[in-house]
XYZ file of C-alpha atoms in Angstrom:
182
model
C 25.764 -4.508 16.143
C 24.014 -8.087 15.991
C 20.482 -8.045 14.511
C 18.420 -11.264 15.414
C 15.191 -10.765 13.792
C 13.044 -13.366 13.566
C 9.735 -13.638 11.920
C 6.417 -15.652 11.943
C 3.129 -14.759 9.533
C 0.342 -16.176 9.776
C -3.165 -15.813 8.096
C -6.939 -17.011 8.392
C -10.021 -16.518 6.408
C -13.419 -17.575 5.755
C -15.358 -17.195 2.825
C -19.604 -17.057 2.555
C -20.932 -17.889 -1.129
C -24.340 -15.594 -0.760
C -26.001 -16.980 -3.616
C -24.802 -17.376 -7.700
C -23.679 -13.759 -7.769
C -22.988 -12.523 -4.413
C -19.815 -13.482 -2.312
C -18.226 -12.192 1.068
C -14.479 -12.840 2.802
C -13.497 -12.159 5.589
C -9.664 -12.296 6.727
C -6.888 -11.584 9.728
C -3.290 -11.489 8.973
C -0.157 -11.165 11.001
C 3.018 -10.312 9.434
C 6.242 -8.937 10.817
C 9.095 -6.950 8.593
C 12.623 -6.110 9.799
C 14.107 -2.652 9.095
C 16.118 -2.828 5.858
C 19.596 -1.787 5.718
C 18.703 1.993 4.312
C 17.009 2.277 7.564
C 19.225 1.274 10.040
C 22.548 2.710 8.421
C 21.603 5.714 6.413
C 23.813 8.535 7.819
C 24.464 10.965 4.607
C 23.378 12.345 1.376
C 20.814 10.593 -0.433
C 22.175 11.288 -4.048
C 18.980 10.999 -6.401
C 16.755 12.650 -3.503
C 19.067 15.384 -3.024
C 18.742 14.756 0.976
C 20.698 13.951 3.836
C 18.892 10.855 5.473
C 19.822 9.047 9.012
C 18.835 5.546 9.956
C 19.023 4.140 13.524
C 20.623 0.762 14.351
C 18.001 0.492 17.685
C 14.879 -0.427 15.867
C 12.713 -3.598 15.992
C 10.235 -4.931 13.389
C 7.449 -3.895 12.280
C 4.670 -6.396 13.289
C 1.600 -5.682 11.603
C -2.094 -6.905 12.450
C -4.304 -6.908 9.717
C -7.971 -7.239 9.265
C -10.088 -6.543 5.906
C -13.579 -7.767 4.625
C -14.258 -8.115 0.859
C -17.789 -8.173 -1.039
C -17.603 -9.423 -4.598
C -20.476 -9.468 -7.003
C -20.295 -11.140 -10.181
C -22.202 -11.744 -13.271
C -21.304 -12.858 -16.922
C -20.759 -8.854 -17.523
C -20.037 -7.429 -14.793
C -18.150 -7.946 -12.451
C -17.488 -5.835 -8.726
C -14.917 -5.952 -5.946
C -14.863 -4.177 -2.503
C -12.909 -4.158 0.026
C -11.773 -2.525 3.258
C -9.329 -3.360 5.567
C -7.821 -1.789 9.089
C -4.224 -2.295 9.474
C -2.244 -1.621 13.086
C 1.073 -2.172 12.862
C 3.700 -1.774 16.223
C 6.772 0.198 15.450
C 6.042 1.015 11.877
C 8.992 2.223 10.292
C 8.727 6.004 7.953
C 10.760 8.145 7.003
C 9.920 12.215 7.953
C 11.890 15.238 7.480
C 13.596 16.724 10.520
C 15.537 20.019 9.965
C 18.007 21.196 7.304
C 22.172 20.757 7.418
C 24.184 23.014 5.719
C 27.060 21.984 3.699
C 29.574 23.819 1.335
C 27.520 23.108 -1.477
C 24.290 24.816 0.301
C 21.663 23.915 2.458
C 19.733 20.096 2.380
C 16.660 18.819 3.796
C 17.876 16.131 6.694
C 15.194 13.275 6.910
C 15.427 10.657 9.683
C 13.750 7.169 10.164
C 11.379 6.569 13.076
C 9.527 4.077 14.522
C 5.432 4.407 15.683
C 2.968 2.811 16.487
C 0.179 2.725 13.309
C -2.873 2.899 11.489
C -3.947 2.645 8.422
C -7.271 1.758 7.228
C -9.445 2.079 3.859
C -10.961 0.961 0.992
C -10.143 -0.530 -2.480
C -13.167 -1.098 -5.315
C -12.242 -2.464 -8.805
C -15.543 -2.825 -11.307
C -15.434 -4.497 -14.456
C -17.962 -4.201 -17.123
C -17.997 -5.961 -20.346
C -19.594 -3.396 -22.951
C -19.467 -5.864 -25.596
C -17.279 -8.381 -26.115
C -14.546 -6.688 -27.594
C -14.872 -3.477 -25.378
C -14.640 -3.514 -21.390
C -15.106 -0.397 -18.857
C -12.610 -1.065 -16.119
C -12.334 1.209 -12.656
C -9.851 0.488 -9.994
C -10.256 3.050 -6.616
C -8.350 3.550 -3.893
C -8.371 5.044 -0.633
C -6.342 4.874 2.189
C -5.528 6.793 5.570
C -2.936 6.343 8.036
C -2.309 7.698 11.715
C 0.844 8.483 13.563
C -1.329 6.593 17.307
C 1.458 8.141 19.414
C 1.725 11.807 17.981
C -2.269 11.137 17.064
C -1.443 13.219 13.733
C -1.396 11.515 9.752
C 1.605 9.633 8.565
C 3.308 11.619 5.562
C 3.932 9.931 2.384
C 0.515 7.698 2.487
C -0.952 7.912 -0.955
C -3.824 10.229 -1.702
C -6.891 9.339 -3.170
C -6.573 7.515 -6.592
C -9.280 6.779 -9.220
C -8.343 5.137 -12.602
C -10.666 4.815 -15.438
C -9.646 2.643 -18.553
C -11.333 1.540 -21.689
C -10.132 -1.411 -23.777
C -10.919 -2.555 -27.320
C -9.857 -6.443 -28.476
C -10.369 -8.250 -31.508
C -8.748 -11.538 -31.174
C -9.287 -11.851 -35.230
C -6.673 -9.377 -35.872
C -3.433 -10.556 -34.268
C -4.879 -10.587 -31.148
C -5.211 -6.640 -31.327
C -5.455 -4.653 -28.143
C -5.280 -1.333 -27.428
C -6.549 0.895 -23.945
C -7.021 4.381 -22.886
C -6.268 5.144 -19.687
């Protein structure tokens, strides 16, 4: 086979300063992504996954359309950042598992690569608070979803809901000491 992909991103934005504190964004983005070579010529046993996985030489890129709004609020302490963003992206390339092949050495899961047509939308927060100023509070969540639009059932493998929490002491006046718990 001959692959001829060729690709073109591009991206706009605008940005509103509300007042001293208080900023939105606004953004679109196009991007495209050829299929990498594990997904065009798997045909075998994935070793370290312990799965037989097949790739398929007929797919296109991925061209993804990409739209998110962001709300940031700021002070000397602390300091927030939301966004969400709705991604559809033509012939989105995943990986799902299919049936099971027996060999000699027993039975393995067989996993093939598609291409769909894609959602995925959600929302991403990060606060920052500055207890004193050798101790900060720091949260980073995370949500996402994503949609099969042809099957109209979830993608697999999209990342659940995530929350981290994280506390961090430095004192500059010892070595530049810093140490977090997570």
């Amino acid at each position: 086979p001959k692959f001829h992909f060729h690709n073109f991103s591009a991206s706009a934005g605008i940005s509103y300063q509300l007042n001293d504190e208080n900023s939105v964004l606004f953004n679109y983005g196009l991007s495209n992504r050829e299929p990498n070579p594990s997904e065009l010529f798997s045909d075998g046993l994935h070793h370290s996954a312990a799965r037989f996985e097949i790739g398929d030489l007929r797919f296109n890129k991925e061209i993804s359309n990409r739209v998110s709004g962001t709300y940031n609020y700021s002070t000397p302490r602390f300091n927030l950042l939301a966004e969400v963003f709705y991604n559809r992206v033509a012939d989105f390339i995943y990986l799902r598992p299919f049936d099971f092949i027996s060999t000699i050495r027993g039975p393995f899961p067989l996993w093939e690569y598609q291409q769909t047509d894609a959602e995925l939308f959600g929302i991403d927060i990060t606060a920052k608070y500055d207890i004193t100023n050798n101790i900060q509070l720091l949260n980073k969540t995370s949500f996402i979803k994503g949609n099969d639009l042809e099957t109209n059932l979830p993608l697999i493998d999209i990342p659940s809901f995530n929350t981290n929490n994280q506390i961090t002491y430095n004192n500059e006046d010892w070595y530049n000491f810093s140490a977090s718990l997570k």
